[in-house]
PDB file of C-alpha atoms in Angstrom:
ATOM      1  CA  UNK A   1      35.589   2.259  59.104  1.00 53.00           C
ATOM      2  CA  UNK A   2      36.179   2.791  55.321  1.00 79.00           C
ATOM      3  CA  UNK A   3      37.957   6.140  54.243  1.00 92.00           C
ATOM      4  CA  UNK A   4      36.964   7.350  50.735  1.00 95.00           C
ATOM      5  CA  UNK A   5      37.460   5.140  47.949  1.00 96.00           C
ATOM      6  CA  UNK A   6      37.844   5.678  44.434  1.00 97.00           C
ATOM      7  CA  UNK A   7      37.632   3.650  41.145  1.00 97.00           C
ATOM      8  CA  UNK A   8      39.740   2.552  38.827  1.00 97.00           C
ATOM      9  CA  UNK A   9      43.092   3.734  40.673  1.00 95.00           C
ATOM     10  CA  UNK A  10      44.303   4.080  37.263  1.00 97.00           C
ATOM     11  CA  UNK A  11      42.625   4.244  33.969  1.00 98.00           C
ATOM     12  CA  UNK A  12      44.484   4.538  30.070  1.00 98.00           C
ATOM     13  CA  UNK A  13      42.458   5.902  27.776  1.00 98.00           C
ATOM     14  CA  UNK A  14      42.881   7.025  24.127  1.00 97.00           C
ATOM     15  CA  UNK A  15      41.893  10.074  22.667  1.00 97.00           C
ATOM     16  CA  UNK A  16      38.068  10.563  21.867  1.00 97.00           C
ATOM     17  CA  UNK A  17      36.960   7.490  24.251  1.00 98.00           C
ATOM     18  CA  UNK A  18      34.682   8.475  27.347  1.00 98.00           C
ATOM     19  CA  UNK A  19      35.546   7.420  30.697  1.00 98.00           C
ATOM     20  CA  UNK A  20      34.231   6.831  34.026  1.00 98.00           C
ATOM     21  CA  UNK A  21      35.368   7.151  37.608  1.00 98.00           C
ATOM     22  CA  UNK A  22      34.062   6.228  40.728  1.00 98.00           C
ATOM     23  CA  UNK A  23      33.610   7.716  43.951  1.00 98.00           C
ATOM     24  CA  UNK A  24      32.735   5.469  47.004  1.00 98.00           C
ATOM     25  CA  UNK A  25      32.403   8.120  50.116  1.00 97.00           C
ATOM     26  CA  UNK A  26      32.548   7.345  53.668  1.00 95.00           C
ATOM     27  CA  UNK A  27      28.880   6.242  54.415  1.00 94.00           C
ATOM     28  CA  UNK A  28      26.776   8.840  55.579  1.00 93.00           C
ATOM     29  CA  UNK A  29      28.682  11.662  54.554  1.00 94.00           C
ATOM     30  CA  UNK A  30      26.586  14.135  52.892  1.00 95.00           C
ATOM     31  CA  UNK A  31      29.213  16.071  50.730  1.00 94.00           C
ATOM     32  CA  UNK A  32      30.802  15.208  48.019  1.00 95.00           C
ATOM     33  CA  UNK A  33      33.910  16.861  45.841  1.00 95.00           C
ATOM     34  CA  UNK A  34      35.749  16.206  42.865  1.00 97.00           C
ATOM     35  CA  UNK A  35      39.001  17.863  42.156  1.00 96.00           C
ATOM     36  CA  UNK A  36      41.435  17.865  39.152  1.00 97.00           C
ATOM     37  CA  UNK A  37      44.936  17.513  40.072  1.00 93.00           C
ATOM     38  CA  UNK A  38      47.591  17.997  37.208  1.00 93.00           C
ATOM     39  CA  UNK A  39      51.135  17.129  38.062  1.00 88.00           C
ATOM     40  CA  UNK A  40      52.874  19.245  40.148  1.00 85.00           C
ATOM     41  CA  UNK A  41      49.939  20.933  41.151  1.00 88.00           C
ATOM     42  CA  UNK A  42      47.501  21.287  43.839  1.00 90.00           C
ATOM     43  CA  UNK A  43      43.910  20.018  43.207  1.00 93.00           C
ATOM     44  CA  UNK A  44      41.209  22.171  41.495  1.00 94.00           C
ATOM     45  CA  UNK A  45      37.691  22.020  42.486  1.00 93.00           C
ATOM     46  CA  UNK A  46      35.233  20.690  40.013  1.00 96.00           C
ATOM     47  CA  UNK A  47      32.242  20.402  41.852  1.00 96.00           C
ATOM     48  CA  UNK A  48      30.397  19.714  44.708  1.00 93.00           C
ATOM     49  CA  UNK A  49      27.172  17.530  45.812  1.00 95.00           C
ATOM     50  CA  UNK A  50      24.965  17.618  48.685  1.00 94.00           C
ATOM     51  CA  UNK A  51      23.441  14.404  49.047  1.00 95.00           C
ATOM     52  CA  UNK A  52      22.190  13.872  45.595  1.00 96.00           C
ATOM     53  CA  UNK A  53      21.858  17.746  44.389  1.00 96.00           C
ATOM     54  CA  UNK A  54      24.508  19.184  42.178  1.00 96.00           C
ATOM     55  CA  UNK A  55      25.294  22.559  43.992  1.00 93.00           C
ATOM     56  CA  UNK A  56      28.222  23.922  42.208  1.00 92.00           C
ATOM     57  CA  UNK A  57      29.768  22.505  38.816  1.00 93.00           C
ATOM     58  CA  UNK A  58      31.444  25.911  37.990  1.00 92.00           C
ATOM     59  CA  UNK A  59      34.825  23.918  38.276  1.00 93.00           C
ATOM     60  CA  UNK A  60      34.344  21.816  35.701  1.00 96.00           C
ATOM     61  CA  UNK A  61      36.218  22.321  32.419  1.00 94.00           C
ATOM     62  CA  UNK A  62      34.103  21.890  29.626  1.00 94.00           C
ATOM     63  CA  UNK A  63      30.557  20.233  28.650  1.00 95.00           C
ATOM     64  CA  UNK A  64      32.328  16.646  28.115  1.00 97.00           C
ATOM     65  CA  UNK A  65      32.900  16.678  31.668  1.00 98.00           C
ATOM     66  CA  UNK A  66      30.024  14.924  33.628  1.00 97.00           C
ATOM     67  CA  UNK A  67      28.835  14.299  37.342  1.00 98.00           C
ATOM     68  CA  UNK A  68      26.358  12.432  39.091  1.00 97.00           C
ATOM     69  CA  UNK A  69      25.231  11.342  42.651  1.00 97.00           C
ATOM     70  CA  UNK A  70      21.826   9.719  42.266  1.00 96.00           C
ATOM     71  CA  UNK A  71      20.849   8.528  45.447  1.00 94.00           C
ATOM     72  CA  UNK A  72      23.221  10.733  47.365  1.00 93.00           C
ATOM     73  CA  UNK A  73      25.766   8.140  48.097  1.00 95.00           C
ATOM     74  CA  UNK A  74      28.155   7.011  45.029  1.00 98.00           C
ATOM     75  CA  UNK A  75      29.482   9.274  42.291  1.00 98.00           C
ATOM     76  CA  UNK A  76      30.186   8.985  39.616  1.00 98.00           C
ATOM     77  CA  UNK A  77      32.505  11.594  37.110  1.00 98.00           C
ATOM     78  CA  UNK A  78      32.246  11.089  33.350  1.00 98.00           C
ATOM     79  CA  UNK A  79      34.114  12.593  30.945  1.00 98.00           C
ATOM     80  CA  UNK A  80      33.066  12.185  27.306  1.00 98.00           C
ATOM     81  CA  UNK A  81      35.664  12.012  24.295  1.00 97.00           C
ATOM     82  CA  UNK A  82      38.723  12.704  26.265  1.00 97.00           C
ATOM     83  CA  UNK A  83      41.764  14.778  25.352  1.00 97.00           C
ATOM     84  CA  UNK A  84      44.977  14.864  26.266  1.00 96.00           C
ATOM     85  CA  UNK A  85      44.447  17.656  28.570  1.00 96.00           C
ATOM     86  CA  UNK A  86      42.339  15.334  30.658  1.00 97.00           C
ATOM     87  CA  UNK A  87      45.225  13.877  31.596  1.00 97.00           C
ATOM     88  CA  UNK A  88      45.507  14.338  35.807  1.00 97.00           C
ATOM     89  CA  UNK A  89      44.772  12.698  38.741  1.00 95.00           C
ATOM     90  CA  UNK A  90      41.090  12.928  39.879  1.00 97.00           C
ATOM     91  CA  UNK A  91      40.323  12.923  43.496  1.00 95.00           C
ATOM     92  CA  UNK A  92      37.058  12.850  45.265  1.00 96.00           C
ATOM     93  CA  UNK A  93      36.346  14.284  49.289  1.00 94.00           C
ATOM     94  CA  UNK A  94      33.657  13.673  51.279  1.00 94.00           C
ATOM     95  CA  UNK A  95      32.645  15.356  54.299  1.00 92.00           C
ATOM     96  CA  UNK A  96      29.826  15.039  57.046  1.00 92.00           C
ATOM     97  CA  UNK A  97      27.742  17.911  57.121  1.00 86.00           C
ATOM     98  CA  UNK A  98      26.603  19.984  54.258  1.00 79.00           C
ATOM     99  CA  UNK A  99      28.788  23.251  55.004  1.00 68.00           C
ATOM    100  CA  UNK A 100      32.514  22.999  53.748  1.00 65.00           C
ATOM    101  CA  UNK A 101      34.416  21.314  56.319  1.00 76.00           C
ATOM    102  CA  UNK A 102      36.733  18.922  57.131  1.00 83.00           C
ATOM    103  CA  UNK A 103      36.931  17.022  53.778  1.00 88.00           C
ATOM    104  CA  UNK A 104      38.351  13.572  53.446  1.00 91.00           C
ATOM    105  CA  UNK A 105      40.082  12.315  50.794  1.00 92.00           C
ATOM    106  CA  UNK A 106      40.336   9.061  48.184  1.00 94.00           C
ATOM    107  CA  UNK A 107      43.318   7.944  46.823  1.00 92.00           C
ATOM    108  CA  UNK A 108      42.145   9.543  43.650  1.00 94.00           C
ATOM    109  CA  UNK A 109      42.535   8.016  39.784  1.00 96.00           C
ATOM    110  CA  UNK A 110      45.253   8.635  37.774  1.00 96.00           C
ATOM    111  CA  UNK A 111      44.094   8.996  33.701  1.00 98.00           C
ATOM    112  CA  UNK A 112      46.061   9.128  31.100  1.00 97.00           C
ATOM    113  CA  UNK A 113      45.138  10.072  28.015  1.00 97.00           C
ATOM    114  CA  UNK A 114      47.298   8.665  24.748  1.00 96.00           C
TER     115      UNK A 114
ATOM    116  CA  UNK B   1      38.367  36.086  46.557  1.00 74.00           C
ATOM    117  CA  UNK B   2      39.951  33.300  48.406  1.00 83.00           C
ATOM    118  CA  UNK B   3      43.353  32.275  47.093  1.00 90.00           C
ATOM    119  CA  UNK B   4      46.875  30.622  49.287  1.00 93.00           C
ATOM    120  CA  UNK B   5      50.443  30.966  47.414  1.00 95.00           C
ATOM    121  CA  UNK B   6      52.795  29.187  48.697  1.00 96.00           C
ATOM    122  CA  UNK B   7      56.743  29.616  48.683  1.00 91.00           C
ATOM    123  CA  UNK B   8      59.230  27.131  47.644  1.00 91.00           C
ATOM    124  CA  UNK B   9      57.584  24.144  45.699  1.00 93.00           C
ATOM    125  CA  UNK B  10      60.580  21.810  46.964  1.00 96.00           C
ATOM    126  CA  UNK B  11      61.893  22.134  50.747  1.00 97.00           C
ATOM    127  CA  UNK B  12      64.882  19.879  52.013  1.00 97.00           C
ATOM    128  CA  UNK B  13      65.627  19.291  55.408  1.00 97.00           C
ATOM    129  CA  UNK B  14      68.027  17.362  57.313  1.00 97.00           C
ATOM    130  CA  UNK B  15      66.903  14.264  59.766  1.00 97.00           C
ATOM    131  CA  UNK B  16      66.582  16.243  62.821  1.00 97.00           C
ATOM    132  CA  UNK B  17      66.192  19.719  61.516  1.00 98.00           C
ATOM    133  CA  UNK B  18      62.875  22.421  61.551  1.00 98.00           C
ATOM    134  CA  UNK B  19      60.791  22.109  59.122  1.00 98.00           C
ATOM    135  CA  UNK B  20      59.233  25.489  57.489  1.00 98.00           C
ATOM    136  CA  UNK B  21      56.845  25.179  54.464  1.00 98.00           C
ATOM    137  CA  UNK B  22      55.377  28.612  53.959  1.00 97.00           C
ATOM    138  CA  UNK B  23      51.843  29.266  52.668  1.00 97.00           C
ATOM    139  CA  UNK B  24      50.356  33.330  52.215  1.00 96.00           C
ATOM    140  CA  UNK B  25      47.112  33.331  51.911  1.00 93.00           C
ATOM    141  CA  UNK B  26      44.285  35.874  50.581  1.00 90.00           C
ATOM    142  CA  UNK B  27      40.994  36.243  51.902  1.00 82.00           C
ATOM    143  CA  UNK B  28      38.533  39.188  52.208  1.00 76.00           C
ATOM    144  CA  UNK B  29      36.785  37.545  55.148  1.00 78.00           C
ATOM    145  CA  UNK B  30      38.514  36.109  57.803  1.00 78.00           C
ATOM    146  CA  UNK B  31      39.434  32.773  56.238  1.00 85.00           C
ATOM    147  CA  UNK B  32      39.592  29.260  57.023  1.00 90.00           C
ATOM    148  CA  UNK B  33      43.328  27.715  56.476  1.00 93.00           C
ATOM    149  CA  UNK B  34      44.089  23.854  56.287  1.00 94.00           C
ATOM    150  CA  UNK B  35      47.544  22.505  55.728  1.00 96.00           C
ATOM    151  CA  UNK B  36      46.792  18.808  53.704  1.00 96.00           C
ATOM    152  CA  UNK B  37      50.160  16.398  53.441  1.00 96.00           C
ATOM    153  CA  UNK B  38      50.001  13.839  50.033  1.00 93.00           C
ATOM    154  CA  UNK B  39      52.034  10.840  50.443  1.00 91.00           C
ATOM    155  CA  UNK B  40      53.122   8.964  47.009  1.00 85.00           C
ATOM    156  CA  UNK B  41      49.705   7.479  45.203  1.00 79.00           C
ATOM    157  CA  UNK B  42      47.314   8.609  48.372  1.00 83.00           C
ATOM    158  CA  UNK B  43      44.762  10.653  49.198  1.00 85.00           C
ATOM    159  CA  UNK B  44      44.964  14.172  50.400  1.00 91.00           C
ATOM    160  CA  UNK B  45      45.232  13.716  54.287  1.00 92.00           C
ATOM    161  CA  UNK B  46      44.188  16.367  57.271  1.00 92.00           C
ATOM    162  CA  UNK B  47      47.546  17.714  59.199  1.00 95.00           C
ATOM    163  CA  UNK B  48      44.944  20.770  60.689  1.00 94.00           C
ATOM    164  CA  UNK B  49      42.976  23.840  60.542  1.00 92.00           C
ATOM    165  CA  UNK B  50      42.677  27.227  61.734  1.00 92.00           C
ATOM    166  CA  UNK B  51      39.304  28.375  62.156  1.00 86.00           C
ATOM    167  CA  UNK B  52      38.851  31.688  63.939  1.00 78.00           C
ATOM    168  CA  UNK B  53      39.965  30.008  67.433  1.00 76.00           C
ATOM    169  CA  UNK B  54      43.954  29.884  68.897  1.00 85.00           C
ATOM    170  CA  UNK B  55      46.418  31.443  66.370  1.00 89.00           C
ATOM    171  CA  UNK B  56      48.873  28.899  67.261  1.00 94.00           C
ATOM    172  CA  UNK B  57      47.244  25.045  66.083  1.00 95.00           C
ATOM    173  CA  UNK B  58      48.622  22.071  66.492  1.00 95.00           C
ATOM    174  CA  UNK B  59      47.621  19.265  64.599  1.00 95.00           C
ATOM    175  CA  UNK B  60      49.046  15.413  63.576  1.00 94.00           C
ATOM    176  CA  UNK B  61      52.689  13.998  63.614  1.00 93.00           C
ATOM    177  CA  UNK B  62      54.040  17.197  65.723  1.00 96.00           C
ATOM    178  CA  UNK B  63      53.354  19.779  62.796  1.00 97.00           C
ATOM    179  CA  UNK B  64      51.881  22.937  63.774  1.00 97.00           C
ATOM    180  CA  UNK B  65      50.910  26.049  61.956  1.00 97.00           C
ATOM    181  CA  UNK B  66      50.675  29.747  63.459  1.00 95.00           C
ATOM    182  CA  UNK B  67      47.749  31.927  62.144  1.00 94.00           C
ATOM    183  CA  UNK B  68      49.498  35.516  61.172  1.00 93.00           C
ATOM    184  CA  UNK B  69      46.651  38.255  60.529  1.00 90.00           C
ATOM    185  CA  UNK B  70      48.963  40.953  60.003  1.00 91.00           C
ATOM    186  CA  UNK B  71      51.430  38.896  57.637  1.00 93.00           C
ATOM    187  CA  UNK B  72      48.670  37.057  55.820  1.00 93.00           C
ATOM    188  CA  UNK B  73      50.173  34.003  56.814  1.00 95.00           C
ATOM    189  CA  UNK B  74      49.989  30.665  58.008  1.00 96.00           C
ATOM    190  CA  UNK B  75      53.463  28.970  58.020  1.00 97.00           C
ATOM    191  CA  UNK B  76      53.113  25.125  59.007  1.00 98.00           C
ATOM    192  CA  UNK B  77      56.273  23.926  61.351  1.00 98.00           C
ATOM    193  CA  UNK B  78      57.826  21.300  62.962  1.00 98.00           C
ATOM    194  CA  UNK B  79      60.794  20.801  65.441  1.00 97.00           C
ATOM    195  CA  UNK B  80      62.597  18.195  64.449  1.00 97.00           C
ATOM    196  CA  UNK B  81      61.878  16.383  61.039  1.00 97.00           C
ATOM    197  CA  UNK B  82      61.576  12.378  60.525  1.00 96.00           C
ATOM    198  CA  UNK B  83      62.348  10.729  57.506  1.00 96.00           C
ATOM    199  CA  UNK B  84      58.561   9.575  57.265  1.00 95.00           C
ATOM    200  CA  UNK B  85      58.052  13.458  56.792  1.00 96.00           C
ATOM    201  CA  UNK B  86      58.898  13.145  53.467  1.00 96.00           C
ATOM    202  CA  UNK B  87      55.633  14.163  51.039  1.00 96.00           C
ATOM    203  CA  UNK B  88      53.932  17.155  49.725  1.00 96.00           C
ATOM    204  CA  UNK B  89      52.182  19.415  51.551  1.00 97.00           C
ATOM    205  CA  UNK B  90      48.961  21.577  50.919  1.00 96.00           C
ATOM    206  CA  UNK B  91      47.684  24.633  51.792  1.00 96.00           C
ATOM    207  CA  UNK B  92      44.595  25.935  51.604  1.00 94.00           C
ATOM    208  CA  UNK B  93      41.898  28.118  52.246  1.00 91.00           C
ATOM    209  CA  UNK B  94      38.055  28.032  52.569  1.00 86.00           C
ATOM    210  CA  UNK B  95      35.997  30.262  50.502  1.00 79.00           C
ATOM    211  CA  UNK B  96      32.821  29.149  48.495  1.00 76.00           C
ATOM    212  CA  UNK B  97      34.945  25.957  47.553  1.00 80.00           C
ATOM    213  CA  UNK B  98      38.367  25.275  49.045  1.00 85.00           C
ATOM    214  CA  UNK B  99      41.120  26.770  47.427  1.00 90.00           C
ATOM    215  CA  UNK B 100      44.748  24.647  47.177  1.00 93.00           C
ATOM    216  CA  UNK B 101      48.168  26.086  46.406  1.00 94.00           C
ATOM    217  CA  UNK B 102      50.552  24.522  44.530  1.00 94.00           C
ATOM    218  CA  UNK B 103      52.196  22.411  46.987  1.00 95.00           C
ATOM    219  CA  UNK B 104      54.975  21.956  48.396  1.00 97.00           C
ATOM    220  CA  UNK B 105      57.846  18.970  48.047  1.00 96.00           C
ATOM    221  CA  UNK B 106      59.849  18.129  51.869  1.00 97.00           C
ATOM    222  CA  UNK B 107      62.929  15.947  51.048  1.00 97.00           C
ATOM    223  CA  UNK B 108      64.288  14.535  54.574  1.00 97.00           C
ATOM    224  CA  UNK B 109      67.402  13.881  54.527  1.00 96.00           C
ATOM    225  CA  UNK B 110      68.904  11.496  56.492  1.00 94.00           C
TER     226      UNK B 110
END
């Protein structure tokens, strides 16, 4: 059984060039979360899917920031002419049912923006 | 609101020793609490959760946490700590969204 994966592990991008991660969750899971997660800290929600409806995006941080689940299975997170504030590791949960539980966890992507 | 502070963002314990990381959380409903452990380049991983049932929960690798109503906490323990302890741990709490703290560093010392 395949945990959550996630794609690239690590990206390098410079300043003003859009990126894109990936978000593989375990199949049949019907949640979906990305999170921000900025050294030394603990991750910060972004936003949330349910199958392929966006139900929350109040996480993320501005309007270059972009999510997707189109057939309720892969995600994808965008994030358009980066800054350096982008910089953080970006980690995606899935979990089984569509109320909040038990959430598991890809290895997330670390960006770096130069 | 939902939010979890917890204290000390870098713990060190001897091989052998108890391990306390401490995590306060607040919650104006009865919350949901999860302790998550990070090991270098991984994924957030499940140690356990309280939800509403036994105060005292025991979860993965011998850790266990102890649900405190009237301290607003939820401490996570364990007796005797192995070097393969070594990682950062999570709290958090359940609200509309989950809600992480800051983390927390264990050094093992052997």
């Amino acid at each position: 059984g395949a945990g959550v994966s996630q794609s690239p592990r690590y990206k390098v991008a410079k300043r003003g060039q859009d990126v894109a991660l990936r978000c593989d969750p375990i199949s049949g899971h019907v949640s979906l979360f990305w999170y921000q997660q900025a050294l030394g800290q603990g991750p910060e929600f972004l936003t949330y899917f349910q199958n392929e409806a966006q139900l929350d995006k109040s996480g993320l941080p501005s309007d270059r920031f972009f999510a997707e689940r189109p057939e309720g299975s892969v995600s994808t997170l965008k994030i358009q002419r980066t800054q350096q504030e982008d910089s953080a590791v970006y980690l995606c949960a899935s979990s089984l049912g569509a109320g909040l539980d038990e959430q598991y966890f890809g290895p997330g992507t670390r960006l770096t923006v130069t | 609101a939902q939010s979890v502070t917890q204290l000390g963002s870098h713990v060190s314990v001897s091989e052998g020793a108890l391990v306390l990381l401490r995590c306060n959380y607040s919650s104006s409903v009865p919350p949901y609490l999860f302790w998550y452990v990070q090991y270098p380049n991984q994924g957030l991983q499940l140690l356990l959760k309280y939800t509403s049932a036994a105060t005292l929960v025991k979860g993965i690798n011998g850790f266990e946490a102890e649900f405190k109503k009237s301290e607003t906490s939820f401490h996570l323990t364990k007796p005797s700590a192995h070097m393969s302890d070594a990682a950062e741990y999570f709290c958090a709490v359940l609200g509309n969204q989950f809600y992480f703290g800051t983390g927390t560093s264990l050094t093992v010392i052997p």
